[in-house]
C-alpha positions in Angstrom: -78.7 -146.2 2.8 -78.9 -150.0 2.5 -82.3 -151.6 2.8 -82.8 -154.3 5.3 -83.9 -157.7 4.1 -86.6 -157.8 6.7 -88.1 -154.6 5.2 -88.0 -156.1 1.7 -89.6 -159.3 2.9 -92.5 -157.5 4.6 -92.9 -155.2 1.7 -93.2 -158.0 -0.9 -95.2 -160.3 1.2 -97.9 -157.6 1.1 -97.2 -156.8 -2.6 -97.6 -160.4 -3.8 -100.1 -161.9 -1.4 -101.5 -158.4 -0.6 -104.7 -156.6 0.0 -105.8 -153.5 1.7 -105.4 -154.5 5.3 -102.8 -152.9 7.5 -99.4 -154.5 7.5 -98.6 -156.7 10.5 -96.0 -159.5 10.9 -98.8 -161.9 12.0 -101.4 -161.1 9.3 -100.8 -164.4 7.4 -100.0 -166.6 10.4 -103.1 -168.7 9.9 -103.8 -168.6 6.2 -100.2 -168.7 5.0 -97.8 -169.2 7.9 -94.7 -169.7 5.8 -95.1 -166.7 3.7 -92.3 -164.7 5.3 -89.7 -167.5 5.0 -90.8 -168.2 1.4 -90.5 -164.6 0.3 -87.2 -164.2 2.2 -85.7 -167.2 0.5 -86.6 -165.9 -3.0 -85.3 -162.4 -2.3 -82.0 -163.6 -0.8 -81.4 -165.8 -3.8 -82.1 -162.9 -6.1 -79.7 -160.7 -4.2 -77.0 -163.2 -4.7 -77.4 -162.8 -8.4 -78.0 -159.1 -8.6 -77.2 -156.7 -5.7 -79.2 -154.0 -7.4 -82.4 -156.0 -7.2 -83.3 -154.7 -3.7 -83.6 -151.1 -4.9 -85.4 -152.3 -8.1 -88.0 -154.1 -6.1 -88.7 -151.1 -3.9 -89.0 -148.9 -7.0 -91.4 -151.5 -8.5 -93.6 -151.3 -5.4 -93.5 -147.5 -5.6 -94.6 -147.4 -9.2 -97.6 -149.6 -8.4 -98.7 -148.4 -5.0 -97.9 -144.7 -5.0 -99.4 -143.7 -8.3 -103.1 -144.2 -8.1 -103.1 -147.9 -7.4 -101.5 -150.6 -5.3 -103.7 -153.0 -7.3 -100.7 -154.9 -8.7 -101.7 -153.9 -12.3 -98.1 -153.1 -13.0 -97.5 -156.9 -13.0 -99.9 -157.7 -15.8 -98.5 -158.6 -19.3 -99.8 -157.2 -22.6 -102.6 -158.9 -24.4 -103.6 -158.7 -28.0 -105.9 -155.7 -27.3 -104.4 -154.1 -24.2 -101.1 -152.4 -23.5 -100.3 -153.1 -19.9 -98.6 -150.7 -17.4 -95.6 -153.0 -17.5 -95.0 -152.2 -21.1 -96.0 -148.5 -20.9 -93.4 -146.0 -22.0 -92.7 -144.9 -18.4 -92.0 -148.5 -17.3 -90.7 -150.3 -20.4 -86.9 -151.1 -19.9 -87.1 -149.1 -16.7 -89.1 -151.0 -14.0 -87.5 -154.3 -13.2 -87.7 -157.1 -10.7 -90.8 -158.8 -12.3 -89.1 -162.2 -12.4 -88.5 -162.1 -8.7 -92.1 -161.3 -8.1 -93.2 -164.1 -10.4 -90.8 -166.5 -8.6 -92.4 -165.5 -5.3 -95.9 -166.0 -6.6 -95.0 -169.5 -8.0 -93.4 -170.5 -4.7 -96.4 -169.4 -2.7 -98.8 -171.1 -5.1 -96.9 -174.3 -4.8 -97.1 -174.1 -1.0 -100.8 -173.1 -0.9 -102.7 -174.4 -3.8 -105.8 -172.3 -4.4 -106.9 -174.6 -7.1 -106.8 -177.5 -4.7 -109.1 -175.5 -2.3 -111.6 -175.0 -5.1 -111.5 -178.7 -6.1 -112.4 -179.6 -2.5 -115.6 -177.6 -3.0 -116.4 -179.3 -6.3 -115.2 -176.4 -8.4 -112.6 -176.4 -11.2 -110.0 -174.0 -12.4 -112.5 -172.5 -14.9 -114.7 -171.6 -12.0 -111.9 -170.0 -10.0 -111.5 -166.7 -12.0 -115.1 -165.6 -12.2 -116.0 -166.7 -8.7 -112.9 -164.9 -7.3 -114.0 -161.8 -9.1 -117.5 -162.1 -7.8 -118.9 -161.5 -11.3 -121.2 -164.5 -11.3 -123.5 -163.6 -8.5 -124.8 -160.6 -6.7 -125.7 -157.3 -8.5 -124.2 -154.8 -10.8 -124.9 -151.1 -11.6 -126.3 -150.2 -15.0 -123.3 -148.0 -15.8 -121.0 -151.0 -15.7 -122.6 -152.8 -18.6 -124.6 -150.1 -20.4 -122.3 -150.2 -23.4 -123.3 -153.8 -24.1 -126.9 -152.7 -24.5 -126.5 -149.5 -26.5 -123.0 -149.0 -27.9 -121.0 -152.1 -27.9 -117.4 -151.4 -29.0 -118.5 -148.0 -30.3 -120.7 -149.5 -32.9 -123.9 -147.8 -31.8 -125.5 -151.2 -31.5 -126.0 -153.8 -28.7 -123.6 -156.6 -28.1 -124.6 -159.3 -30.7 -123.9 -162.1 -28.2 -126.7 -160.9 -25.9 -130.0 -162.8 -26.2 -132.8 -160.6 -27.5 -135.0 -161.4 -24.5 -132.3 -160.6 -22.1 -131.5 -157.3 -23.9 -135.1 -156.2 -23.8 -135.3 -156.9 -20.0 -132.0 -155.1 -19.3 -133.1 -152.1 -21.4 -136.3 -151.8 -19.3 -134.2 -151.8 -16.1 -131.5 -149.6 -17.5 -132.9 -147.2 -20.1 -130.4 -145.2 -22.2 -129.5 -142.0 -20.5 -131.1 -143.2 -17.3 -129.7 -143.5 -13.7 -126.5 -145.4 -14.0 -126.5 -146.2 -10.3 -129.5 -148.5 -10.6 -128.6 -152.1 -9.8 -129.8 -155.4 -11.2 -128.9 -159.1 -10.7 -125.8 -160.4 -12.4 -127.6 -163.7 -12.9 -131.2 -163.3 -14.1 -132.3 -166.7 -12.8 -130.8 -166.7 -9.3 -128.4 -164.0 -8.1 -127.5 -165.9 -5.0 -126.1 -169.0 -6.8 -122.9 -169.5 -8.7 -123.5 -170.2 -12.3 -121.5 -170.0 -15.5 -123.4 -166.9 -16.7 -121.9 -163.4 -16.6 -123.5 -160.1 -17.3 -120.4 -157.9 -17.2 -118.0 -157.7 -20.1 -114.4 -158.3 -19.1 -111.5 -156.4 -20.9 -109.3 -159.4 -20.3 -112.1 -161.8 -21.5 -111.6 -164.0 -18.5 -115.1 -165.3 -19.0 -117.9 -164.7 -21.6 -121.4 -165.9 -21.9 -124.4 -164.8 -24.0 -126.9 -165.9 -21.3 
């Protein structure tokens, strides 16, 4: 059965811009009013070059959203230390349509500049990633950073980049073998303000700080 272009547009508007809200044709009317026409244009152009791409895009969506996810992790590329889902055995040379998704993302970013919005608030692109991830303010559970205090990279020792005073403070709050659900401030000086100080360790190394 042929898939309608309207279905594909709705599907990939959610996939690329997406979140966890219910799908509705009017969801982005205020924040991104041209999203449907932008996505439609990219998909129609892709269909002209490859008639199979419609089925491939639906399959791509299925692999990300129906197998413990819908977090778009399937779109991530490999790094020096991490093998992504994109290059995993089940998906390598199998899942396809990534370029179409990338083209959609680029078109949407060109239309609605997130960086420009940050600049308007006095923030730069280096601030964008940690602030978007909310890893610079608020609180975190001990279990999310315990390895940095006691067994960094399976060495049996703390993260050498942690300051001694900070390590001692954190170990008092989060003793080894203690309650991992205990929470503490991400920023020891002021958890309500955005600063370039991060307690959590990121697998992708988006941001690091010894403070």
